[in-house]
Amino acid sequence: MADADLVVRGGTLVRPNAAERADLAIVDGRIAALGREVAATGAEEIDAAGLWVLPGGVDPHVHFNEPGRTDWEGIATGSEALAAGGFTAYADMPLNSDPVTTDADAFDRKRAAAEAASHVDFGLWGGLVPGNLRELEPLVRRGALGFKAFMCDSGLPAFPAADDLTLAEGMRRCAELDAIVLVHAESAALVGELTRRAATAGRRSARDFAASRPALAELEAINRALFLAGETGCALHVVHVSTARGVELVARARAAGVDASCETCPHYLLLTADDAEALGAVAKCAPPLRPAADRDGLWTAIERGELTIVASDHSPCPPELKAGDHLSAWGGISGCQSTRQLLLEHGCGRRGLPLPAVAGLTAGGAARRFRLAGKGVLEVGADADLALVDLDRSWDLALDELRYRHRQTPFAGQRVRGRVARTLLRGRTVLRDGRLTGPPSGRLLTPAQRSGDQRTW
Ligand SMILES: [Zn+2]
């Protein structure tokens, strides 16, 4: 082959079925060759001996809250945190930015903000809310990855819950547009009434909050969404599933022919209802943290291959909004920097999950499901998005290493593994030894067209 722009030598490449020592040559931001000894010489060479080369992480679920609530996080700080954790791509949720991303104008504004500030590549989710059916096609034309709907109160009046008719009509339209629908699956009817009862009775603890959003509410909503997806022929993805039974419902529907998938989050894999009580509102999220049996069941689902995506659902807010009890505090967990490092320690280290599985959970699974061509995998032709990681290093996560605008997370003190030596985006080093190396260079990611009739997942 011709001379490369860059050759990464002697690292251990983590590929879908194996991890092996190999060189990797990069031309024009893409992987041009990989193998035991790539003959090409690069204008630049990186000595990766002793390091593991993982595909740059893909986090399909973050809330960077820009424009409009940059004081809650912001794209610059959020994407820097991702780069520091070895991630090179993310997809931003249609809330809690202001405006919410439910029409083309809001999409354009968020895209411009991300192009100006993002240190890694980004995709944008549109929102499906009552009354915005006509906005779906313009959003798809602009490159929206798909549409997120809430089946319960989102906490933001600007982003109302999708009732059953909105979901059914939205899914039918999305099936025509070949766009995937994402649901926050908790039943508005069950959660609404239980929340009202808890508030009336003055029940405000972490346990009370969890009891107001029981597994039943999640399972009922997942079931209904799966049914509507099957009826409409729409692709469905259930975000942040917190229960093993929820994953099972999705797996069963998929086996029956529904184009369905789901994700879970590090907090459901690492933390339990007991932790929510001990940690306080920093661990408040919806669905709430569950008993240990669910945590263990989610790991089992990963081991069985039923659960192939772990997303952070990074959803920060200013500390003052986290100051109250579990009833009044803002719900949302900050965690996008530590997703992969937590899985490297707790998945690989403690549960014996193979490294390629962690690469899949944190990169390849989301890239495949959401049709992010060239992302999430080390293969010839793919974008040269790389994380060079020292797996010998493990430590207790400290607040002062976080790049979030507000250094808060329920994972503080958790063991993590895999110091990121370098993060490369399309062949360029964007972060080295914990420091950004240049201005923001993230680009918009849009879903690839389907090839023929082929299912992508
Ligand atoms: Zn979310």
Short mmCIF file of C-alpha atoms and ligand atoms in Angstrom, two decimals:
data_model
loop_
_atom_site.label_atom_id
_atom_site.label_comp_id
_atom_site.label_asym_id
_atom_site.label_seq_id
_atom_site.Cartn_x
_atom_site.Cartn_y
_atom_site.Cartn_z
CA MET A 1 0.00 0.00 0.00
CA ALA A 2 1.02 3.61 -0.37
CA ASP A 3 2.50 5.53 2.50
CA ALA A 4 0.15 6.10 5.37
CA ASP A 5 -0.53 9.35 7.19
CA LEU A 6 -0.13 7.58 10.50
CA VAL A 7 0.80 4.11 11.70
CA VAL A 8 -0.11 2.86 15.16
CA ARG A 9 2.46 0.16 15.96
CA GLY A 10 2.51 -2.77 18.30
CA GLY A 11 -0.75 -2.28 20.20
CA THR A 12 -3.23 -5.04 20.94
CA LEU A 13 -6.21 -4.43 18.68
CA VAL A 14 -9.62 -5.29 20.10
CA ARG A 15 -11.73 -6.57 17.22
CA PRO A 16 -15.17 -8.23 17.28
CA ASN A 17 -13.89 -11.79 17.71
CA ALA A 18 -10.40 -11.40 19.01
CA ALA A 19 -7.77 -9.22 20.57
CA GLU A 20 -4.35 -9.53 18.95
CA ARG A 21 -1.15 -7.60 18.57
CA ALA A 22 -1.12 -5.75 15.29
CA ASP A 23 -0.23 -2.54 13.52
CA LEU A 24 -2.82 -0.20 12.11
CA ALA A 25 -2.26 2.19 9.20
CA ILE A 26 -4.39 5.27 8.63
CA VAL A 27 -4.94 7.17 5.39
CA ASP A 28 -7.29 10.16 5.11
CA GLY A 29 -8.79 9.51 8.53
CA ARG A 30 -9.69 5.90 7.81
CA ILE A 31 -8.17 2.56 8.65
CA ALA A 32 -6.27 1.57 5.52
CA ALA A 33 -4.61 -1.61 6.74
CA LEU A 34 -4.20 -3.70 9.84
CA GLY A 35 -2.12 -6.74 10.49
CA ARG A 36 0.88 -8.20 12.22
CA GLU A 37 3.36 -6.03 10.40
CA VAL A 38 1.99 -3.28 8.25
CA ALA A 39 4.75 -2.45 5.80
CA ALA A 40 3.66 1.13 5.20
CA THR A 41 5.60 3.85 6.86
CA GLY A 42 3.63 6.74 8.19
CA ALA A 43 4.48 10.41 8.19
CA GLU A 44 3.81 9.94 11.87
CA GLU A 45 4.05 6.80 14.00
CA ILE A 46 2.58 6.06 17.40
CA ASP A 47 4.26 3.42 19.55
CA ALA A 48 1.35 1.58 21.15
CA ALA A 49 3.37 -1.24 22.67
CA GLY A 50 1.81 -2.26 25.97
CA LEU A 51 -1.46 -0.51 25.12
CA TRP A 52 -4.80 -1.88 23.99
CA VAL A 53 -6.39 -0.30 20.93
CA LEU A 54 -10.16 -0.22 21.22
CA PRO A 55 -12.62 1.28 18.76
CA GLY A 56 -13.56 4.77 19.93
CA GLY A 57 -16.64 4.47 22.11
CA VAL A 58 -20.12 5.35 20.80
CA ASP A 59 -22.55 6.63 23.43
CA PRO A 60 -26.02 6.76 21.88
CA HIS A 61 -27.71 8.44 24.85
CA VAL A 62 -26.51 11.72 26.35
CA HIS A 63 -28.14 14.99 27.34
CA PHE A 64 -25.67 17.83 26.81
CA ASN A 65 -28.51 20.35 27.10
CA GLU A 66 -27.19 22.82 24.51
CA PRO A 67 -28.43 25.18 23.29
CA GLY A 68 -30.40 26.69 26.13
CA ARG A 69 -29.15 24.89 29.24
CA THR A 70 -25.40 24.99 28.73
CA ASP A 71 -25.08 25.78 32.42
CA TRP A 72 -26.33 22.21 33.07
CA GLU A 73 -23.53 20.65 30.93
CA GLY A 74 -22.81 21.90 27.43
CA ILE A 75 -21.34 20.26 24.35
CA ALA A 76 -17.74 21.38 24.97
CA THR A 77 -17.50 19.89 28.45
CA GLY A 78 -19.64 16.86 27.69
CA SER A 79 -17.70 15.89 24.59
CA GLU A 80 -14.37 16.47 26.36
CA ALA A 81 -15.53 14.07 29.08
CA LEU A 82 -16.35 11.49 26.40
CA ALA A 83 -12.93 11.88 24.76
CA ALA A 84 -11.30 11.48 28.18
CA GLY A 85 -13.19 8.21 28.59
CA GLY A 86 -12.14 6.91 25.15
CA PHE A 87 -15.35 7.82 23.30
CA THR A 88 -15.35 9.34 19.82
CA ALA A 89 -19.06 9.61 19.05
CA TYR A 90 -22.35 10.23 20.78
CA ALA A 91 -25.99 10.88 20.04
CA ASP A 92 -27.66 13.74 21.87
CA MET A 93 -31.22 13.51 23.12
CA PRO A 94 -33.87 16.03 22.00
CA LEU A 95 -34.23 17.26 25.58
CA ASN A 96 -33.17 19.02 27.83
CA SER A 97 -31.90 21.55 25.34
CA ASP A 98 -33.94 24.69 24.83
CA PRO A 99 -35.50 24.59 22.33
CA VAL A 100 -36.18 20.86 22.46
CA THR A 101 -35.34 19.15 19.14
CA THR A 102 -38.86 18.61 17.86
CA ASP A 103 -38.64 20.61 14.63
CA ALA A 104 -36.15 21.41 11.88
CA ASP A 105 -35.22 24.83 13.18
CA ALA A 106 -34.28 23.43 16.58
CA PHE A 107 -32.25 20.70 14.85
CA ASP A 108 -30.32 23.31 12.85
CA ARG A 109 -29.54 25.27 16.00
CA LYS A 110 -28.28 22.23 17.87
CA ARG A 111 -26.23 21.07 14.91
CA ALA A 112 -24.56 24.49 14.66
CA ALA A 113 -23.82 24.47 18.39
CA ALA A 114 -22.28 21.00 18.19
CA GLU A 115 -20.21 21.79 15.11
CA ALA A 116 -18.76 24.73 16.98
CA ALA A 117 -18.04 22.94 20.25
CA SER A 118 -17.90 19.15 19.96
CA HIS A 119 -14.57 17.39 20.35
CA VAL A 120 -15.94 14.12 18.97
CA ASP A 121 -18.50 13.18 16.30
CA PHE A 122 -22.17 13.50 17.11
CA GLY A 123 -25.60 12.44 15.96
CA LEU A 124 -28.86 14.10 16.95
CA TRP A 125 -32.11 12.49 18.00
CA GLY A 126 -35.34 14.23 17.10
CA GLY A 127 -38.31 14.28 19.45
CA LEU A 128 -41.71 12.67 18.89
CA VAL A 129 -44.32 14.63 20.85
CA PRO A 130 -48.07 15.20 20.45
CA GLY A 131 -48.67 17.44 17.43
CA ASN A 132 -45.30 17.27 15.65
CA LEU A 133 -46.04 14.49 13.15
CA ARG A 134 -45.42 16.85 10.23
CA GLU A 135 -41.96 17.70 11.57
CA LEU A 136 -40.68 14.15 11.32
CA GLU A 137 -39.88 14.14 7.63
CA PRO A 138 -37.96 17.46 7.65
CA LEU A 139 -35.98 16.16 10.61
CA VAL A 140 -35.15 12.92 8.79
CA ARG A 141 -34.04 14.93 5.76
CA ARG A 142 -31.67 16.89 7.99
CA GLY A 143 -30.12 13.70 9.31
CA ALA A 144 -31.90 12.99 12.59
CA LEU A 145 -30.92 9.50 13.72
CA GLY A 146 -34.50 8.72 14.76
CA PHE A 147 -37.07 9.92 17.28
CA LYS A 148 -37.32 9.76 21.04
CA ALA A 149 -40.68 9.65 22.78
CA PHE A 150 -41.58 9.67 26.45
CA MET A 151 -44.34 7.33 27.59
CA CYS A 152 -44.57 9.25 30.88
CA ASP A 153 -43.99 12.82 32.08
CA SER A 154 -40.51 13.91 30.92
CA GLY A 155 -40.17 16.54 33.63
CA LEU A 156 -40.07 19.25 30.95
CA PRO A 157 -43.35 20.89 29.87
CA ALA A 158 -41.80 21.64 26.46
CA PHE A 159 -41.47 17.89 25.82
CA PRO A 160 -44.85 16.34 26.65
CA ALA A 161 -45.44 12.61 26.89
CA ALA A 162 -46.51 10.74 23.77
CA ASP A 163 -50.00 9.29 24.29
CA ASP A 164 -50.87 6.02 22.56
CA LEU A 165 -52.25 7.72 19.46
CA THR A 166 -49.13 9.89 19.10
CA LEU A 167 -46.98 6.78 19.44
CA ALA A 168 -49.05 4.77 16.96
CA GLU A 169 -49.20 7.52 14.35
CA GLY A 170 -45.56 8.46 14.95
CA MET A 171 -44.42 4.87 14.53
CA ARG A 172 -46.43 4.45 11.36
CA ARG A 173 -44.83 7.58 9.92
CA CYS A 174 -41.37 6.53 11.07
CA ALA A 175 -41.81 3.13 9.44
CA GLU A 176 -42.46 4.94 6.14
CA LEU A 177 -39.44 7.17 6.71
CA ASP A 178 -37.25 4.21 7.77
CA ALA A 179 -36.50 5.98 11.06
CA ILE A 180 -36.19 4.24 14.41
CA VAL A 181 -38.32 5.26 17.41
CA LEU A 182 -36.82 5.33 20.90
CA VAL A 183 -39.03 5.16 23.95
CA HIS A 184 -38.57 6.06 27.57
CA ALA A 185 -40.77 3.23 28.74
CA GLU A 186 -42.61 3.92 31.98
CA SER A 187 -46.39 3.98 32.09
CA ALA A 188 -47.75 7.52 32.54
CA ALA A 189 -50.92 6.13 34.11
CA LEU A 190 -49.15 4.03 36.74
CA VAL A 191 -46.30 6.42 37.52
CA GLY A 192 -48.55 9.47 37.49
CA GLU A 193 -50.98 8.15 40.06
CA LEU A 194 -48.33 6.56 42.29
CA THR A 195 -46.31 9.78 42.25
CA ARG A 196 -49.40 11.77 43.21
CA ARG A 197 -50.11 9.42 46.10
CA ALA A 198 -46.51 9.60 47.35
CA ALA A 199 -46.54 13.40 47.22
CA THR A 200 -49.88 13.61 49.03
CA ALA A 201 -48.65 11.29 51.78
CA GLY A 202 -45.33 13.15 52.08
CA ARG A 203 -43.31 10.07 51.12
CA ARG A 204 -40.04 11.51 49.84
CA SER A 205 -37.24 8.99 50.39
CA ALA A 206 -35.28 7.05 47.77
CA ARG A 207 -37.39 3.97 48.61
CA ASP A 208 -40.59 5.97 48.19
CA PHE A 209 -39.42 7.29 44.85
CA ALA A 210 -38.57 3.78 43.66
CA ALA A 211 -41.96 2.50 44.85
CA SER A 212 -43.68 5.22 42.82
CA ARG A 213 -41.99 3.91 39.66
CA PRO A 214 -42.19 0.13 40.03
CA ALA A 215 -40.91 -2.45 37.56
CA LEU A 216 -44.55 -3.01 36.61
CA ALA A 217 -44.69 0.50 35.10
CA GLU A 218 -41.62 -0.22 32.98
CA LEU A 219 -42.81 -3.64 31.84
CA GLU A 220 -46.31 -2.46 30.93
CA ALA A 221 -44.90 0.40 28.83
CA ILE A 222 -42.31 -1.82 27.10
CA ASN A 223 -45.02 -4.31 26.23
CA ARG A 224 -47.26 -1.63 24.78
CA ALA A 225 -44.43 -0.08 22.75
CA LEU A 226 -43.43 -3.49 21.39
CA PHE A 227 -47.02 -4.18 20.41
CA LEU A 228 -47.31 -0.86 18.56
CA ALA A 229 -43.94 -1.41 16.85
CA GLY A 230 -45.09 -4.81 15.66
CA GLU A 231 -48.41 -3.43 14.40
CA THR A 232 -46.83 -0.51 12.56
CA GLY A 233 -43.66 -2.23 11.33
CA CYS A 234 -41.55 0.43 12.98
CA ALA A 235 -38.06 -0.17 14.38
CA LEU A 236 -38.11 0.33 18.14
CA HIS A 237 -35.37 0.86 20.69
CA VAL A 238 -36.14 0.94 24.39
CA VAL A 239 -33.74 3.25 26.20
CA HIS A 240 -32.32 2.67 29.69
CA VAL A 241 -34.03 -0.62 30.56
CA SER A 242 -33.62 -1.16 34.30
CA THR A 243 -35.02 -4.67 34.75
CA ALA A 244 -33.99 -8.09 33.52
CA ARG A 245 -37.62 -8.81 32.67
CA GLY A 246 -37.72 -5.72 30.47
CA VAL A 247 -34.80 -7.03 28.43
CA GLU A 248 -36.54 -10.38 28.21
CA LEU A 249 -39.70 -8.79 26.77
CA VAL A 250 -37.65 -7.10 24.08
CA ALA A 251 -35.73 -10.28 23.28
CA ARG A 252 -38.95 -12.27 22.97
CA ALA A 253 -40.53 -9.70 20.66
CA ARG A 254 -37.39 -9.69 18.53
CA ALA A 255 -37.53 -13.46 18.27
CA ALA A 256 -41.14 -13.07 17.10
CA GLY A 257 -40.08 -10.74 14.30
CA VAL A 258 -40.41 -7.26 15.81
CA ASP A 259 -37.46 -5.01 14.91
CA ALA A 260 -36.71 -4.22 18.56
CA SER A 261 -33.65 -3.57 20.68
CA CYS A 262 -32.80 -2.04 24.02
CA GLU A 263 -29.98 -0.59 26.07
CA THR A 264 -29.13 -0.46 29.72
CA CYS A 265 -26.86 1.94 31.60
CA PRO A 266 -23.84 1.58 33.89
CA HIS A 267 -25.92 2.70 36.87
CA TYR A 268 -28.29 -0.25 36.52
CA LEU A 269 -25.31 -2.59 36.20
CA LEU A 270 -23.36 -1.17 39.14
CA LEU A 271 -25.80 0.38 41.59
CA THR A 272 -28.92 -0.81 43.40
CA ALA A 273 -31.85 0.61 45.36
CA ASP A 274 -29.71 0.39 48.49
CA ASP A 275 -27.10 2.61 46.86
CA ALA A 276 -29.77 5.15 45.95
CA GLU A 277 -30.67 5.39 49.60
CA ALA A 278 -27.05 5.74 50.68
CA LEU A 279 -25.95 8.15 47.94
CA GLY A 280 -28.99 10.42 47.90
CA ALA A 281 -30.28 12.45 44.97
CA VAL A 282 -27.02 12.21 42.97
CA ALA A 283 -28.25 8.67 42.21
CA LYS A 284 -31.82 9.70 41.38
CA CYS A 285 -32.82 8.59 37.91
CA ALA A 286 -35.88 7.28 36.09
CA PRO A 287 -36.48 4.39 35.94
CA PRO A 288 -35.07 4.19 39.47
CA LEU A 289 -32.24 1.98 40.67
CA ARG A 290 -33.53 -1.54 41.28
CA PRO A 291 -32.85 -4.42 43.68
CA ALA A 292 -29.65 -6.45 43.26
CA ALA A 293 -31.52 -9.24 41.46
CA ASP A 294 -32.20 -6.92 38.53
CA ARG A 295 -28.60 -5.75 38.42
CA ASP A 296 -27.47 -9.38 38.26
CA GLY A 297 -30.12 -10.25 35.68
CA LEU A 298 -28.92 -7.46 33.40
CA TRP A 299 -25.37 -8.87 33.52
CA THR A 300 -26.78 -12.27 32.64
CA ALA A 301 -28.62 -10.74 29.67
CA ILE A 302 -25.31 -9.26 28.51
CA GLU A 303 -23.58 -12.62 28.84
CA ARG A 304 -26.36 -14.24 26.81
CA GLY A 305 -26.04 -11.64 24.07
CA GLU A 306 -29.58 -10.33 24.58
CA LEU A 307 -28.32 -6.91 25.62
CA THR A 308 -25.74 -5.43 23.28
CA ILE A 309 -25.73 -1.70 24.08
CA VAL A 310 -24.70 0.10 27.26
CA ALA A 311 -25.39 3.85 27.09
CA SER A 312 -24.61 6.39 29.79
CA ASP A 313 -27.88 8.36 29.75
CA HIS A 314 -25.61 11.17 30.97
CA SER A 315 -28.14 13.69 32.22
CA PRO A 316 -26.55 16.32 34.44
CA CYS A 317 -27.90 19.42 36.12
CA PRO A 318 -26.51 22.11 38.42
CA PRO A 319 -25.74 20.84 41.94
CA GLU A 320 -28.47 22.99 43.46
CA LEU A 321 -31.08 21.00 41.55
CA LYS A 322 -29.68 17.83 43.15
CA ALA A 323 -29.78 19.29 46.64
CA GLY A 324 -33.27 18.16 47.60
CA ASP A 325 -34.71 14.80 48.56
CA HIS A 326 -35.68 12.11 46.08
CA LEU A 327 -39.10 13.61 45.45
CA SER A 328 -37.97 17.17 44.65
CA ALA A 329 -34.48 16.74 43.18
CA TRP A 330 -33.89 16.68 39.42
CA GLY A 331 -33.61 13.13 38.10
CA GLY A 332 -30.59 12.23 36.00
CA ILE A 333 -27.15 10.72 36.44
CA SER A 334 -23.82 12.06 35.25
CA GLY A 335 -21.65 9.29 33.89
CA CYS A 336 -20.61 9.55 30.22
CA GLN A 337 -16.88 9.69 30.99
CA SER A 338 -16.73 6.48 33.00
CA THR A 339 -18.98 4.04 31.07
CA ARG A 340 -16.24 2.03 29.43
CA GLN A 341 -13.80 2.22 32.34
CA LEU A 342 -16.48 0.86 34.67
CA LEU A 343 -17.23 -2.00 32.27
CA LEU A 344 -13.54 -2.81 31.84
CA GLU A 345 -13.22 -3.25 35.59
CA HIS A 346 -16.58 -4.73 36.53
CA GLY A 347 -17.40 -6.57 33.28
CA CYS A 348 -13.99 -7.84 32.15
CA GLY A 349 -12.19 -7.79 35.46
CA ARG A 350 -14.83 -9.20 37.78
CA ARG A 351 -17.33 -11.04 35.59
CA GLY A 352 -14.96 -12.42 33.00
CA LEU A 353 -16.57 -10.67 30.06
CA PRO A 354 -14.21 -10.81 27.06
CA LEU A 355 -12.70 -7.51 25.92
CA PRO A 356 -14.38 -7.64 22.49
CA ALA A 357 -17.72 -7.85 24.30
CA VAL A 358 -16.99 -4.63 26.16
CA ALA A 359 -15.94 -2.99 22.89
CA GLY A 360 -19.26 -4.14 21.42
CA LEU A 361 -21.33 -2.88 24.35
CA THR A 362 -19.67 0.54 24.31
CA ALA A 363 -19.16 1.03 20.57
CA GLY A 364 -20.07 -1.58 17.96
CA GLY A 365 -23.56 -2.41 19.23
CA ALA A 366 -24.85 1.15 19.04
CA ALA A 367 -23.05 1.91 15.77
CA ARG A 368 -24.67 -1.11 14.14
CA ARG A 369 -28.14 -0.58 15.52
CA PHE A 370 -28.26 3.12 14.67
CA ARG A 371 -26.51 2.69 11.31
CA LEU A 372 -23.48 4.83 12.06
CA ALA A 373 -21.39 3.65 9.12
CA GLY A 374 -17.66 3.42 9.77
CA LYS A 375 -18.03 3.79 13.52
CA GLY A 376 -17.52 1.47 16.46
CA VAL A 377 -15.29 -1.19 14.95
CA LEU A 378 -11.67 -1.65 13.90
CA GLU A 379 -11.74 -2.78 10.27
CA VAL A 380 -10.33 -1.63 6.99
CA GLY A 381 -12.39 1.25 5.63
CA ALA A 382 -13.78 2.30 8.99
CA ASP A 383 -13.10 5.70 10.49
CA ALA A 384 -9.85 5.65 12.45
CA ASP A 385 -11.58 6.37 15.75
CA LEU A 386 -9.35 4.82 18.38
CA ALA A 387 -8.88 4.70 22.12
CA LEU A 388 -5.37 3.67 23.21
CA VAL A 389 -5.81 2.29 26.68
CA ASP A 390 -3.54 1.07 29.47
CA LEU A 391 -5.45 -1.84 30.98
CA ASP A 392 -2.91 -2.35 33.76
CA ARG A 393 -4.11 0.82 35.43
CA SER A 394 -7.07 0.63 37.78
CA TRP A 395 -8.10 3.17 40.38
CA ASP A 396 -11.02 4.56 42.34
CA LEU A 397 -12.89 7.12 40.25
CA ALA A 398 -12.31 10.58 41.72
CA LEU A 399 -14.47 13.65 41.22
CA ASP A 400 -11.48 15.81 40.27
CA GLU A 401 -10.77 13.75 37.15
CA LEU A 402 -14.25 14.40 35.71
CA ARG A 403 -14.57 16.88 32.83
CA TYR A 404 -18.25 17.56 33.36
CA ARG A 405 -19.31 21.13 33.97
CA HIS A 406 -20.46 19.95 37.40
CA ARG A 407 -18.25 17.34 38.99
CA GLN A 408 -20.87 15.07 40.43
CA THR A 409 -21.54 11.40 39.80
CA PRO A 410 -22.83 8.43 41.78
CA PHE A 411 -19.80 6.47 40.51
CA ALA A 412 -17.28 8.40 42.63
CA GLY A 413 -15.19 5.87 44.51
CA GLN A 414 -16.08 3.00 42.17
CA ARG A 415 -13.18 0.99 40.83
CA VAL A 416 -12.45 1.75 37.16
CA ARG A 417 -9.85 0.34 34.76
CA GLY A 418 -8.12 1.46 31.58
CA ARG A 419 -6.34 4.80 31.66
CA VAL A 420 -6.85 6.43 28.24
CA ALA A 421 -3.44 7.34 26.82
CA ARG A 422 -4.85 8.77 23.59
CA THR A 423 -8.13 9.24 21.82
CA LEU A 424 -8.04 9.57 18.04
CA LEU A 425 -10.91 10.90 15.97
CA ARG A 426 -10.70 10.05 12.27
CA GLY A 427 -6.97 9.56 12.57
CA ARG A 428 -6.21 12.72 14.54
CA THR A 429 -5.28 12.73 18.20
CA VAL A 430 -7.93 14.77 20.02
CA LEU A 431 -6.87 13.92 23.55
CA ARG A 432 -3.50 12.80 24.91
CA ASP A 433 -2.60 12.01 28.51
CA GLY A 434 -5.83 13.60 29.64
CA ARG A 435 -5.41 16.83 27.68
CA LEU A 436 -7.26 18.04 24.61
CA THR A 437 -4.86 18.60 21.73
CA GLY A 438 -6.82 20.95 19.50
CA PRO A 439 -10.02 22.84 18.77
CA PRO A 440 -13.38 21.05 18.44
CA SER A 441 -13.55 18.96 15.26
CA GLY A 442 -16.69 16.85 15.68
CA ARG A 443 -18.93 16.24 12.67
CA LEU A 444 -22.59 15.36 12.30
CA LEU A 445 -23.33 11.65 11.91
CA THR A 446 -26.39 10.62 9.93
CA PRO A 447 -27.85 7.12 9.57
CA ALA A 448 -26.61 5.08 6.62
CA GLN A 449 -29.15 3.92 4.08
CA ARG A 450 -30.16 0.30 4.40
CA SER A 451 -28.60 -1.95 1.81
CA GLY A 452 -31.43 -3.87 0.18
CA ASP A 453 -33.67 -5.71 2.56
CA GLN A 454 -30.92 -6.47 5.01
CA ARG A 455 -31.65 -6.04 8.69
CA THR A 456 -28.90 -4.10 10.36
CA TRP A 457 -29.25 -5.80 13.69
ZN ZN B 1 -32.05 10.10 28.91
#
